PDB file of C-alpha atoms in Angstrom:
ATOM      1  CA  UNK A   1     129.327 179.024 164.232  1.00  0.00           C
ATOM      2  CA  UNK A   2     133.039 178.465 164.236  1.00  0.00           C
ATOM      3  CA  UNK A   3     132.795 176.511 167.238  1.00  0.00           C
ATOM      4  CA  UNK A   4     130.293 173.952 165.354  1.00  0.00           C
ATOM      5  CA  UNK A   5     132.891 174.219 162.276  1.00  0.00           C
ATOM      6  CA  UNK A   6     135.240 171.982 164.519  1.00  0.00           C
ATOM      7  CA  UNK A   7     132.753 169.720 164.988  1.00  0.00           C
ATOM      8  CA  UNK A   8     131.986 169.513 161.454  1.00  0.00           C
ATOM      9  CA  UNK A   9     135.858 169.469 160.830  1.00  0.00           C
ATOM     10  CA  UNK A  10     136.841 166.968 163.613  1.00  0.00           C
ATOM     11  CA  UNK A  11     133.923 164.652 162.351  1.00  0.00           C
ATOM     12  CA  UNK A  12     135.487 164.443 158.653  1.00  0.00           C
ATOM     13  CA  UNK A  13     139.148 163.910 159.898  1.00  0.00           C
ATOM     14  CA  UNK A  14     137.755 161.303 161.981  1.00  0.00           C
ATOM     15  CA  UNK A  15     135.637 159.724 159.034  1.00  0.00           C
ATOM     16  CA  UNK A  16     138.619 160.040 156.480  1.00  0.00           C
ATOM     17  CA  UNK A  17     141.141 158.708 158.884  1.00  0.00           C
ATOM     18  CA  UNK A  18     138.493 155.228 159.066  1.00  0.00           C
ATOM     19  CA  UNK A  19     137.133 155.321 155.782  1.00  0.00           C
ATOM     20  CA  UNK A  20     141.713 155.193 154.565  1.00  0.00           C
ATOM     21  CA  UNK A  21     141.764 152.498 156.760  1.00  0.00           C
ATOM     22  CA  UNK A  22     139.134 150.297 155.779  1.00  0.00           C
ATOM     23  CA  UNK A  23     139.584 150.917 152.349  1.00  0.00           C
ATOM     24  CA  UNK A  24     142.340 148.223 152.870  1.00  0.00           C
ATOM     25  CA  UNK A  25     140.389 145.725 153.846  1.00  0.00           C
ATOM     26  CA  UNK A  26     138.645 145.445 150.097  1.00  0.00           C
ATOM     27  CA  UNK A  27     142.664 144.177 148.685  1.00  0.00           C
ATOM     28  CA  UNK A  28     142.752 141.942 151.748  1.00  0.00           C
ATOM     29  CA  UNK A  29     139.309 140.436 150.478  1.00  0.00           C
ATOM     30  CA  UNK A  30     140.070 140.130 146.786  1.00  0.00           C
ATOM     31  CA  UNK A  31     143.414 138.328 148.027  1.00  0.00           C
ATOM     32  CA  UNK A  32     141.535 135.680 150.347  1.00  0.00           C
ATOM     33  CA  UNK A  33     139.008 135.667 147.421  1.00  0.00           C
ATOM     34  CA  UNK A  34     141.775 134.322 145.164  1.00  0.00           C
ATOM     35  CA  UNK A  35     143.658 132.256 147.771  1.00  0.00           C
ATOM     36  CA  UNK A  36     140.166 130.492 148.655  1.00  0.00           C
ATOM     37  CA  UNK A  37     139.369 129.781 144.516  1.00  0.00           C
ATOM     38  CA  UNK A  38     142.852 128.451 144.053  1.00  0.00           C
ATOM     39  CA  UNK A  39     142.619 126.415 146.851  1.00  0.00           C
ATOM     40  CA  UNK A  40     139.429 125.084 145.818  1.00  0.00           C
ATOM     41  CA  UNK A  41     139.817 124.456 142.266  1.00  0.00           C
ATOM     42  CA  UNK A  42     143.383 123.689 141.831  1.00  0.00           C
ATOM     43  CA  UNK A  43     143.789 122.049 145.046  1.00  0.00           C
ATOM     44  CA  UNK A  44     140.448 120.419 145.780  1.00  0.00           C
ATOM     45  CA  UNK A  45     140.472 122.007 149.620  1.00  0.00           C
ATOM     46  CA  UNK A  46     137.444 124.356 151.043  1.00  0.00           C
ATOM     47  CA  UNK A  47     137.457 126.770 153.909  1.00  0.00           C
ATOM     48  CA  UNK A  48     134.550 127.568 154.961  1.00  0.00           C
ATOM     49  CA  UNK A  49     135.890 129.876 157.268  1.00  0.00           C
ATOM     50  CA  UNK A  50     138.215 132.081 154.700  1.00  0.00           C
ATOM     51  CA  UNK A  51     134.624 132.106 152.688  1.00  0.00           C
ATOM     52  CA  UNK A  52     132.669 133.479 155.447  1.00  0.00           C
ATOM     53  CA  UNK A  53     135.719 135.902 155.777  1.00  0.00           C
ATOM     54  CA  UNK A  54     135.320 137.344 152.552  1.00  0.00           C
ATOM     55  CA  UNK A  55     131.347 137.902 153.285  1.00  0.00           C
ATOM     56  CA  UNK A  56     132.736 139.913 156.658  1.00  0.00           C
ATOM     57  CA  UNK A  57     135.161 142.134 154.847  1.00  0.00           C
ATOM     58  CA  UNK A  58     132.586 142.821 152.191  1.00  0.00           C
ATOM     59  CA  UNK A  59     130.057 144.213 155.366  1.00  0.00           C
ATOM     60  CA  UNK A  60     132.786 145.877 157.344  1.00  0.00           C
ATOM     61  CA  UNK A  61     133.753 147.592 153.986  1.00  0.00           C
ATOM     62  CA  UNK A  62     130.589 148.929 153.078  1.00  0.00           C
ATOM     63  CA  UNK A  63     129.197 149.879 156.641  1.00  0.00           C
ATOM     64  CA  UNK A  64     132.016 151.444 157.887  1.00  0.00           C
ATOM     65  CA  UNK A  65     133.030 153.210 155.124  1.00  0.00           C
ATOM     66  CA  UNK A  66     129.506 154.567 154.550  1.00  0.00           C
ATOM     67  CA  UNK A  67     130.801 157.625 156.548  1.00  0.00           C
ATOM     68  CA  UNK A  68     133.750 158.506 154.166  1.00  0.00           C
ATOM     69  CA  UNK A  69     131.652 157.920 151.012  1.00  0.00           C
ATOM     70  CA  UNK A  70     129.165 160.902 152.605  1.00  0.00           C
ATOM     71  CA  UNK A  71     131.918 163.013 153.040  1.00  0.00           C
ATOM     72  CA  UNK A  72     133.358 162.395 149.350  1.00  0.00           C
ATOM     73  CA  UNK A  73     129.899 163.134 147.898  1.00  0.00           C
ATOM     74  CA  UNK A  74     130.302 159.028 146.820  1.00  0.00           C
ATOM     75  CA  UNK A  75     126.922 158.312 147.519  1.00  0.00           C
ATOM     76  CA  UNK A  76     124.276 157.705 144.288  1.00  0.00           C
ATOM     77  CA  UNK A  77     122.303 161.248 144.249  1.00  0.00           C
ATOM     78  CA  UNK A  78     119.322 162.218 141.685  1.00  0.00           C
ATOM     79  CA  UNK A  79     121.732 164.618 139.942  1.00  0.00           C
ATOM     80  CA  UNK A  80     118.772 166.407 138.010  1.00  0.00           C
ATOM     81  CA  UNK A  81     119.812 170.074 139.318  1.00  0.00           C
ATOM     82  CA  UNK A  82     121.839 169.755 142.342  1.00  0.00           C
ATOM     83  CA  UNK A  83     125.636 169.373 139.997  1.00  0.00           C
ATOM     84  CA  UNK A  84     125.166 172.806 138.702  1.00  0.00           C
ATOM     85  CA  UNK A  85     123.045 174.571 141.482  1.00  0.00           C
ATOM     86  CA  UNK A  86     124.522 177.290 143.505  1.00  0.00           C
ATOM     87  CA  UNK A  87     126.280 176.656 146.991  1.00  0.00           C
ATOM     88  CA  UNK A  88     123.285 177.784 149.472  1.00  0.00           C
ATOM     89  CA  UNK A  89     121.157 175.750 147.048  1.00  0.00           C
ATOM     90  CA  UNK A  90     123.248 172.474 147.260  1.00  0.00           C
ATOM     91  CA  UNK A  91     123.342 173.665 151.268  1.00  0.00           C
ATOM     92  CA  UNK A  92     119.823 173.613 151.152  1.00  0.00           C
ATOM     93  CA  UNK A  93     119.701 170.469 149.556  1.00  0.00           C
ATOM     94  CA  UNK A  94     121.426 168.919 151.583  1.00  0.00           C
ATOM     95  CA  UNK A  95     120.249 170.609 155.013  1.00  0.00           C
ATOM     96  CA  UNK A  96     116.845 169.326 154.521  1.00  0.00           C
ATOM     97  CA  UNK A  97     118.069 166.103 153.060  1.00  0.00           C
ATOM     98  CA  UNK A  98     120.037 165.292 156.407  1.00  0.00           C
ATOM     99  CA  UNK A  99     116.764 166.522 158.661  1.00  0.00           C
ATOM    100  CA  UNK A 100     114.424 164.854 156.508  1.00  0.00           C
ATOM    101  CA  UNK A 101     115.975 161.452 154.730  1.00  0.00           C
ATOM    102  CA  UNK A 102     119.378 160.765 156.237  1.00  0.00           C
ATOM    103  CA  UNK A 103     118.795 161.225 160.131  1.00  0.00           C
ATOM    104  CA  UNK A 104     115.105 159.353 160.470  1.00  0.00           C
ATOM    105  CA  UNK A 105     116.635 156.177 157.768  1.00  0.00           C
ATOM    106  CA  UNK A 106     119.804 155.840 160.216  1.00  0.00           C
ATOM    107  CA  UNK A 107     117.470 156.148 163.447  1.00  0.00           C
ATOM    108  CA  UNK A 108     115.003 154.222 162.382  1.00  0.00           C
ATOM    109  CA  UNK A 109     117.917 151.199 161.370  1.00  0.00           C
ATOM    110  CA  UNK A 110     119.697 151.785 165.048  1.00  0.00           C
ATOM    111  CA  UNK A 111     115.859 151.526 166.886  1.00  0.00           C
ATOM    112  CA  UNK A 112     115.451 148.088 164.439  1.00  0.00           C
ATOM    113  CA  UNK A 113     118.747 146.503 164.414  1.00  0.00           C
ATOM    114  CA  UNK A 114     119.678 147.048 168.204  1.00  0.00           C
ATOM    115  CA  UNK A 115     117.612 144.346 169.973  1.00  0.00           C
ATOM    116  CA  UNK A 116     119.235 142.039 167.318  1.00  0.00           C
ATOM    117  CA  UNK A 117     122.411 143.038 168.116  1.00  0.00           C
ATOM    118  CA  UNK A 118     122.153 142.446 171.943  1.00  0.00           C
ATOM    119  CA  UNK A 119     120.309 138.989 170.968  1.00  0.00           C
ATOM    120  CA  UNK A 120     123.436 138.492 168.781  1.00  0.00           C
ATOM    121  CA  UNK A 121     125.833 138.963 171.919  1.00  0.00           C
ATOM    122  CA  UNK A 122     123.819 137.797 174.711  1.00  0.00           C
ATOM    123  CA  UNK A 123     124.405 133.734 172.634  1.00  0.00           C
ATOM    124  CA  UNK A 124     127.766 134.875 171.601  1.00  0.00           C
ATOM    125  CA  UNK A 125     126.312 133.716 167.996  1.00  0.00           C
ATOM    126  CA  UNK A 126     128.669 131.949 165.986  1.00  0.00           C
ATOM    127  CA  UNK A 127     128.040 130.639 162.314  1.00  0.00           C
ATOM    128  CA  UNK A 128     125.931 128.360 161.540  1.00  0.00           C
ATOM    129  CA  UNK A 129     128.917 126.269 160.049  1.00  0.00           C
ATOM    130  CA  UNK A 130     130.594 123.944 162.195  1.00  0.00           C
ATOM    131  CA  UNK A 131     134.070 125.336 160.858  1.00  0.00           C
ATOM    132  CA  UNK A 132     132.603 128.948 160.410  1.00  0.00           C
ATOM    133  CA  UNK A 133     133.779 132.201 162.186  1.00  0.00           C
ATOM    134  CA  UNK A 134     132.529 131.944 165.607  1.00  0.00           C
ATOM    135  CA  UNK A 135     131.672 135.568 165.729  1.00  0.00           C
ATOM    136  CA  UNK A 136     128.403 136.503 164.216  1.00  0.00           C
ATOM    137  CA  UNK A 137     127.817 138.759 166.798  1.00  0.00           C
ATOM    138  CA  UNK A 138     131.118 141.390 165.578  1.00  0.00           C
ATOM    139  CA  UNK A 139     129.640 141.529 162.379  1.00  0.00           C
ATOM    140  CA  UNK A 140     126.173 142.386 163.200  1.00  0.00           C
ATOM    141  CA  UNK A 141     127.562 145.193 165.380  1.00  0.00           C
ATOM    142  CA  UNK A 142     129.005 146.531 162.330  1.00  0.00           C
ATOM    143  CA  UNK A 143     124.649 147.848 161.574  1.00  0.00           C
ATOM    144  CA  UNK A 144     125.178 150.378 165.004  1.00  0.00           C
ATOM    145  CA  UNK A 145     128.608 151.290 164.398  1.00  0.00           C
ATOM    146  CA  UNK A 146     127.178 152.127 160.774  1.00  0.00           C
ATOM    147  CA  UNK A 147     124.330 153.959 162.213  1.00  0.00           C
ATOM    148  CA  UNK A 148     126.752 156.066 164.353  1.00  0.00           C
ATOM    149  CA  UNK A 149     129.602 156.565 162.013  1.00  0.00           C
ATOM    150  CA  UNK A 150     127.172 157.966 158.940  1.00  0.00           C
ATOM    151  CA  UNK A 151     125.172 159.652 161.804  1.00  0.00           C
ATOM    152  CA  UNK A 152     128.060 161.992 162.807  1.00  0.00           C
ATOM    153  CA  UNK A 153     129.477 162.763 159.134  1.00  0.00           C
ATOM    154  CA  UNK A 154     125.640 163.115 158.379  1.00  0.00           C
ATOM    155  CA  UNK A 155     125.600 166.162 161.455  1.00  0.00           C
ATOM    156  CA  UNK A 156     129.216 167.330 159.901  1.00  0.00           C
ATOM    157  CA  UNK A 157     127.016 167.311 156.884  1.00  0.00           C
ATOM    158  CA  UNK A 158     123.761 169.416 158.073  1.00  0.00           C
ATOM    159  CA  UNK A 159     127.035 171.454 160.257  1.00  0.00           C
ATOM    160  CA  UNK A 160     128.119 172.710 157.014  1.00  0.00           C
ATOM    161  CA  UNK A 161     124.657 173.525 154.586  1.00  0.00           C
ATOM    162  CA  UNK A 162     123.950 175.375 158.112  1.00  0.00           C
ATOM    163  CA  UNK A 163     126.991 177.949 157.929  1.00  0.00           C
ATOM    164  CA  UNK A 164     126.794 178.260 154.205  1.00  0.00           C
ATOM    165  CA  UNK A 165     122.819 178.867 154.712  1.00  0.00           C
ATOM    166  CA  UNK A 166     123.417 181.458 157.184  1.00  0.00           C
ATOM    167  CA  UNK A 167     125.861 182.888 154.854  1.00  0.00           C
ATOM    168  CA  UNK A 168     129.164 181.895 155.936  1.00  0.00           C
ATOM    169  CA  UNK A 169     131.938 180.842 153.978  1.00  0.00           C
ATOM    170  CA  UNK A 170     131.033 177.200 153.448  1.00  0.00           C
ATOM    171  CA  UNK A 171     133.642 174.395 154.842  1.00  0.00           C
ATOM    172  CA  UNK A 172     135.435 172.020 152.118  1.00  0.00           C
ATOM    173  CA  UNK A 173     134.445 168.380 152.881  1.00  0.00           C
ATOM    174  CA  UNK A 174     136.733 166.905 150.120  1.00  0.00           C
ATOM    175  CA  UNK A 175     140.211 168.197 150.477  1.00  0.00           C
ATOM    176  CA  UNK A 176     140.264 171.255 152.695  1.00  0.00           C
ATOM    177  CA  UNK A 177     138.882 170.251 156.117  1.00  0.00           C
ATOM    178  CA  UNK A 178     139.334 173.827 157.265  1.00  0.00           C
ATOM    179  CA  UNK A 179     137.445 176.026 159.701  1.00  0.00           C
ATOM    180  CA  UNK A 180     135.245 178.730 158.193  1.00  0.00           C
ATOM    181  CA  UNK A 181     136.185 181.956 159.258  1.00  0.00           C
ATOM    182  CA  UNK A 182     131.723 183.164 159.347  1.00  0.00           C
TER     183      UNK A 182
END
């Protein structure tokens, strides 16, 4: 058990250490959101491509950082009992959650949205704008590295409800990234 405890541990550092990182990226896009309406409005210019680069940050934000919102408990959840259930009930929760909801939803999106990816890079696809980002294809690979990103915290997840489930002392996903000691 302590040996999958790394794993569970190594996963969140990993997911914290992106999800920090990409949180930046939503300033960047209100900043380009305001440079693009002053430009507009005041100025009379467009840019089609700064608009399309808002629509990229906004994916890019919200796939990648669908990892770190699953280990920060950010994620909307039908609170009915699970805020003031006991530990090995929330592990419960969310053991069979993971085996049942979370891993067959992201498996089922990487199986769909894989093909299209390929198709995406094998024509380089570009936008459909003549002055458009030419790189379509970088932002539909965002949907795998999605898949994989909230795959792993999702197994740091199930890592976790396991060892408190089997009675161990349960591992911290929100400040304390420690190693159990069960």
């Amino acid at each position: 058990m302590h040996e999958l405890g790394k794993v569970a541990a190594a996963v969140d550092r990993m997911n914290d250490c992106i999800g920090r990182a990409t949180a930046w990226i939503a300033i960047t896009m209100v900043v380009v959101q305001f440079i693009v309406v002053v430009m507009r409005y005041v100025f009379g210019i467009g840019s089609i491509m700064m608009q399309e680069s808002v629509t990229y940050m906004h994916g890019i934000l919200f796939m990648i950082g669908a990892g770190y919102t699953l280990l920060h408990d950010g994620h909307v959840r039908v609170d009915i009992f699970y805020r003031d259930a006991k530990d090995r009930t929330k592990a419960l929760v969310d053991l069979f959650g993971s085996l049942l909801l979370l891993f067959p939803v992201i498996i089922l999106i990487f199986i769909a949205s894989y093909p299209y990816v390929v198709q995406a890079w094998a024509s380089m696809e570009g936008s459909v704008e003549t002055s458009g980002i030419p790189a379509v294809y970088l932002l539909k690979s965002i949907i795998l590295v999605f898949c994989v990103l909230l795959g792993l915290q999702g197994v740091s997840l199930f890592i976790r409800s396991l060892i408190t489930v089997m009675g161990g002392t349960p591992i911290a996903h929100h400040d304390d990234r420690s190693v159990p000691h069960g």
